[in-house]
Amino acid sequence: MSQGASVLVLLIGVLLFLSPVVPWVAAIAPAWWWPFAAWGALVGLIALTMVGRRDP
């Protein structure tokens, strides 16, 4: 993963889990699966950034 992609994934992770948006979303839709959807979105983003990488 390139350095720019790593920083982008880190910033999106911080936005998903440490921002003031989290309590707001939790208050609007208190579904049990929201935390799992957020983790799944972050894992999917990491997988998308790793698609073109090839290990020797």
mmCIF file of C-alpha atoms in Angstrom:
data_model
loop_
_atom_site.group_PDB
_atom_site.id
_atom_site.type_symbol
_atom_site.label_atom_id
_atom_site.label_comp_id
_atom_site.label_asym_id
_atom_site.label_seq_id
_atom_site.Cartn_x
_atom_site.Cartn_y
_atom_site.Cartn_z
ATOM 1 C CA MET A 1 0.000 0.000 0.000
ATOM 2 C CA SER A 2 1.379 3.394 -0.876
ATOM 3 C CA GLN A 3 1.952 6.020 1.755
ATOM 4 C CA GLY A 4 -0.853 8.221 0.434
ATOM 5 C CA ALA A 5 -3.346 5.350 0.525
ATOM 6 C CA SER A 6 -2.238 4.441 4.050
ATOM 7 C CA VAL A 7 -2.841 7.966 5.275
ATOM 8 C CA LEU A 8 -6.234 8.060 3.574
ATOM 9 C CA VAL A 9 -7.301 4.778 5.175
ATOM 10 C CA LEU A 10 -6.086 5.997 8.565
ATOM 11 C CA LEU A 11 -8.020 9.249 8.278
ATOM 12 C CA ILE A 12 -11.197 7.474 7.201
ATOM 13 C CA GLY A 13 -10.804 5.054 10.128
ATOM 14 C CA VAL A 14 -10.419 7.943 12.554
ATOM 15 C CA LEU A 15 -13.479 9.604 11.034
ATOM 16 C CA LEU A 16 -15.508 6.400 11.348
ATOM 17 C CA PHE A 17 -14.596 5.554 14.934
ATOM 18 C CA LEU A 18 -13.309 8.642 16.761
ATOM 19 C CA SER A 19 -15.265 11.573 15.364
ATOM 20 C CA PRO A 20 -18.302 13.303 16.848
ATOM 21 C CA VAL A 21 -20.326 11.811 13.991
ATOM 22 C CA VAL A 22 -20.425 8.422 15.755
ATOM 23 C CA PRO A 23 -22.818 9.387 18.613
ATOM 24 C CA TRP A 24 -24.978 11.297 16.131
ATOM 25 C CA VAL A 25 -25.386 8.248 13.884
ATOM 26 C CA ALA A 26 -25.954 6.030 16.919
ATOM 27 C CA ALA A 27 -28.756 8.322 18.093
ATOM 28 C CA ILE A 28 -30.436 8.393 14.686
ATOM 29 C CA ALA A 29 -30.350 4.681 13.886
ATOM 30 C CA PRO A 30 -29.549 2.546 16.919
ATOM 31 C CA ALA A 31 -29.408 -0.724 14.986
ATOM 32 C CA TRP A 32 -27.242 -3.482 16.411
ATOM 33 C CA TRP A 33 -25.430 -3.991 13.099
ATOM 34 C CA TRP A 34 -24.093 -0.415 12.643
ATOM 35 C CA PRO A 35 -20.709 -1.085 14.320
ATOM 36 C CA PHE A 36 -20.275 -4.203 12.185
ATOM 37 C CA ALA A 37 -21.123 -2.258 9.033
ATOM 38 C CA ALA A 38 -18.559 0.421 9.908
ATOM 39 C CA TRP A 39 -15.832 -2.195 10.506
ATOM 40 C CA GLY A 40 -16.817 -3.974 7.294
ATOM 41 C CA ALA A 41 -16.575 -0.719 5.352
ATOM 42 C CA LEU A 42 -13.090 -0.060 6.727
ATOM 43 C CA VAL A 43 -11.932 -3.615 5.948
ATOM 44 C CA GLY A 44 -13.398 -3.326 2.454
ATOM 45 C CA LEU A 45 -11.560 -0.044 1.892
ATOM 46 C CA ILE A 46 -8.281 -1.617 2.977
ATOM 47 C CA ALA A 47 -8.927 -4.552 0.638
ATOM 48 C CA LEU A 48 -9.589 -2.175 -2.256
ATOM 49 C CA THR A 49 -6.306 -0.362 -1.666
ATOM 50 C CA MET A 50 -4.440 -3.678 -1.629
ATOM 51 C CA VAL A 51 -5.880 -5.014 -4.926
ATOM 52 C CA GLY A 52 -2.965 -4.001 -7.148
ATOM 53 C CA ARG A 53 -0.221 -5.107 -4.746
ATOM 54 C CA ARG A 54 1.855 -8.172 -5.523
ATOM 55 C CA ASP A 55 4.226 -9.778 -3.058
ATOM 56 C CA PRO A 56 7.276 -11.430 -4.616
#
